[in-house]
Short mmCIF file of C-alpha atoms in Angstrom, two decimals:
data_model
loop_
_atom_site.label_atom_id
_atom_site.label_comp_id
_atom_site.label_asym_id
_atom_site.label_seq_id
_atom_site.Cartn_x
_atom_site.Cartn_y
_atom_site.Cartn_z
CA MET I 1 0.05 0.01 0.00
CA LEU I 2 1.11 3.55 -0.70
CA SER I 3 0.62 6.17 1.87
CA ASP I 4 -1.41 9.30 0.59
CA LYS I 5 1.77 11.34 0.67
CA ILE I 6 3.80 9.03 -1.50
CA GLU I 7 0.89 8.45 -3.86
CA SER I 8 0.49 12.25 -4.21
CA LEU I 9 4.26 12.52 -4.99
CA LEU I 10 4.22 9.68 -7.39
CA ASN I 11 1.30 11.44 -9.22
CA LEU I 12 3.16 14.61 -9.40
CA GLN I 13 6.10 12.69 -10.94
CA ILE I 14 3.72 11.07 -13.44
CA ARG I 15 2.71 14.71 -14.39
CA ARG I 16 6.41 15.73 -14.67
CA GLU I 17 7.25 12.71 -17.00
CA ALA I 18 4.23 13.58 -19.22
CA GLU I 19 5.44 17.14 -19.39
CA SER I 20 8.88 15.95 -20.27
CA ALA I 21 7.42 13.94 -23.11
CA GLN I 22 5.58 17.03 -24.41
CA ILE I 23 8.56 19.36 -24.00
CA TYR I 24 10.75 17.00 -26.10
CA LEU I 25 7.88 16.46 -28.64
CA ALA I 26 7.77 20.37 -28.97
CA MET I 27 11.43 20.34 -29.41
CA ALA I 28 11.33 17.66 -32.14
CA CYS I 29 8.68 19.69 -34.02
CA TRP I 30 10.85 22.83 -33.86
CA ALA I 31 13.91 21.06 -35.08
CA GLU I 32 12.06 19.28 -37.89
CA VAL I 33 10.71 22.52 -39.29
CA LYS I 34 14.25 24.11 -39.10
CA GLY I 35 15.54 21.17 -41.21
CA LEU I 36 17.44 19.48 -38.39
CA GLU I 37 16.12 15.96 -39.14
CA GLY I 38 18.60 14.11 -37.03
CA VAL I 39 17.91 16.49 -34.07
CA ALA I 40 14.24 15.90 -34.63
CA GLN I 41 14.45 12.10 -34.67
CA PHE I 42 16.54 12.25 -31.43
CA MET I 43 13.91 14.40 -29.78
CA TYR I 44 11.06 12.19 -30.98
CA LYS I 45 12.91 9.19 -29.38
CA GLN I 46 13.36 11.09 -26.19
CA SER I 47 9.79 11.99 -26.08
CA ASP I 48 8.70 8.36 -26.46
CA GLU I 49 11.07 7.40 -23.73
CA GLU I 50 9.65 10.02 -21.35
CA ARG I 51 6.18 8.64 -22.06
CA MET I 52 7.32 5.12 -21.18
CA HIS I 53 8.74 6.52 -17.92
CA MET I 54 5.30 7.99 -17.14
CA LEU I 55 3.52 4.74 -18.05
CA LYS I 56 5.85 2.65 -15.68
CA LEU I 57 4.96 5.03 -12.88
CA ILE I 58 1.36 4.76 -13.58
CA LYS I 59 1.35 1.05 -13.59
CA PHE I 60 3.32 0.96 -10.22
CA VAL I 61 0.96 3.33 -8.51
CA ASN I 62 -2.20 1.28 -9.67
CA GLU I 63 -0.39 -1.97 -8.89
CA ARG I 64 0.41 -0.76 -5.28
CA GLY I 65 -3.33 0.07 -4.54
CA GLY I 66 -3.11 3.61 -5.38
CA HIS I 67 -4.85 5.57 -8.21
CA ALA I 68 -2.56 7.12 -10.90
CA LYS I 69 -4.22 10.34 -11.91
CA ILE I 70 -3.80 11.99 -15.26
CA SER I 71 -3.78 15.75 -14.90
CA GLU I 72 -3.53 18.82 -16.96
CA LEU I 73 -0.05 19.64 -18.28
CA ASN I 74 1.74 22.98 -18.73
CA ALA I 75 2.10 23.89 -22.29
CA PRO I 76 5.83 23.40 -23.44
CA ASN I 77 7.95 26.14 -25.06
CA ILE I 78 7.48 25.68 -28.89
CA THR I 79 10.05 28.09 -30.31
CA PHE I 80 13.77 28.55 -29.59
CA ASN I 81 16.37 31.10 -30.76
CA SER I 82 18.86 28.30 -31.67
CA PHE I 83 19.52 24.69 -31.38
CA GLN I 84 21.98 25.51 -28.68
CA GLU I 85 19.23 27.19 -26.53
CA MET I 86 17.04 24.10 -27.11
CA PHE I 87 19.54 21.76 -25.88
CA LYS I 88 20.41 24.00 -22.94
CA GLU I 89 16.71 23.93 -21.90
CA LEU I 90 16.76 20.21 -22.36
CA TYR I 91 19.79 19.76 -19.97
CA ASP I 92 18.11 22.16 -17.46
CA HIS I 93 14.92 20.17 -17.62
CA GLU I 94 16.83 16.89 -16.88
CA VAL I 95 18.40 18.49 -13.79
CA PHE I 96 14.92 19.52 -12.67
CA VAL I 97 13.68 15.86 -13.21
CA THR I 98 16.71 14.58 -11.33
CA ASN I 99 15.95 16.84 -8.37
CA SER I 100 12.29 15.83 -8.38
CA ILE I 101 13.09 12.19 -8.33
CA ASN I 102 15.73 12.60 -5.71
CA GLU I 103 13.21 14.44 -3.44
CA LEU I 104 10.76 11.56 -4.13
CA VAL I 105 13.41 8.91 -3.10
CA HIS I 106 14.11 10.97 0.03
CA GLU I 107 10.47 11.00 1.02
CA THR I 108 10.23 7.17 0.55
CA LEU I 109 12.96 6.72 3.00
CA GLN I 110 11.30 9.14 5.53
CA GLU I 111 8.13 7.08 5.28
CA LYS I 112 10.00 3.76 5.35
CA ASP I 113 8.40 2.75 2.01
CA TYR I 114 11.23 0.45 0.86
CA THR I 115 9.22 -1.05 -2.05
CA THR I 116 8.72 2.30 -3.69
CA HIS I 117 12.33 3.30 -2.81
CA ASN I 118 13.60 0.20 -4.60
CA PHE I 119 11.37 0.79 -7.54
CA LEU I 120 12.63 4.33 -7.82
CA GLN I 121 16.27 3.26 -8.09
CA TRP I 122 15.69 2.57 -11.87
CA TYR I 123 14.71 6.24 -12.27
CA VAL I 124 17.81 7.43 -10.35
CA ALA I 125 20.08 5.44 -12.66
CA GLU I 126 18.13 6.73 -15.64
CA GLN I 127 18.64 10.37 -14.75
CA ILE I 128 22.25 9.83 -14.34
CA GLU I 129 22.31 8.73 -17.98
CA GLU I 130 19.87 11.44 -19.07
CA GLU I 131 22.04 14.17 -17.69
CA ALA I 132 25.14 12.57 -19.09
CA VAL I 133 23.65 12.61 -22.55
CA ALA I 134 22.55 16.05 -22.27
CA ARG I 135 25.84 17.32 -20.89
CA THR I 136 27.76 15.45 -23.80
CA ILE I 137 25.51 17.07 -26.32
CA LEU I 138 26.13 20.56 -24.88
CA ASP I 139 29.87 19.86 -25.00
CA LYS I 140 29.60 19.02 -28.61
CA ILE I 141 27.59 22.08 -29.33
CA ASN I 142 30.14 24.25 -27.65
CA ILE I 143 32.88 22.73 -29.81
CA ILE I 144 30.71 23.49 -32.94
CA GLY I 145 30.13 27.06 -32.03
CA ASP I 146 28.57 28.87 -35.14
CA ASP I 147 30.19 26.54 -37.63
CA LYS I 148 27.56 25.42 -40.16
CA SER I 149 29.42 22.39 -41.44
CA GLY I 150 29.79 21.35 -37.67
CA LEU I 151 26.00 21.67 -37.33
CA TYR I 152 25.50 19.57 -40.40
CA LEU I 153 27.54 16.83 -39.03
CA PHE I 154 26.15 17.06 -35.64
CA ASP I 155 22.59 16.82 -36.99
CA ARG I 156 23.63 13.71 -38.95
CA ASP I 157 25.45 12.05 -36.07
CA ILE I 158 23.15 12.78 -33.16
CA GLN I 159 20.97 9.82 -33.95
CA GLN I 160 23.98 7.51 -33.28
CA LEU I 161 24.93 9.32 -29.95
CA SER I 162 25.97 6.86 -27.33
CA VAL I 163 26.95 7.73 -23.92
CA THR I 164 28.01 5.42 -21.23
CA SER I 165 27.25 6.76 -17.90
CA SER I 166 28.55 5.46 -14.54
CA ALA I 167 25.14 4.05 -13.73
CA SER I 168 25.26 1.73 -16.79
CA ILE I 169 28.61 0.20 -16.07
CA SER I 170 28.48 -3.18 -14.45
CA PRO I 171 31.01 -4.03 -11.75
CA GLN I 172 33.14 -6.98 -12.74
#
């Protein structure tokens, strides 16, 4: 059973994951109309991943005797001054989500809800990876600067971007 407080916090996280999916979908649309097909495909994939994060939370809440609630979402930003600005917003949003998950983990420990705490460890590891990817992208963008040929190559290569975070390395 979930306490009312943990259920409420999980429902808030469901909303944040849904908003994340919408934010990345809006970014994909912006990139696509700007001719950044690789960036658009990357962002469409990110949007799908965020939706799956949301669904995983929904199923958990319902399976634990709670009631997952689907609520209204804040409208995402739909325009950006540059692809650099868009990816900075992506990074900042991932940091926000990480902080939200960390607060939720903290509350599960306060309530001695070890089942939910254990479930949330997947999200903790996922956020390490998400932030690492966003930081790697920002590093690449800083190297590119205003170089149009660099942007062309970045747009082409982003679909194959692979970042190994510390959370995905198995001890041997």
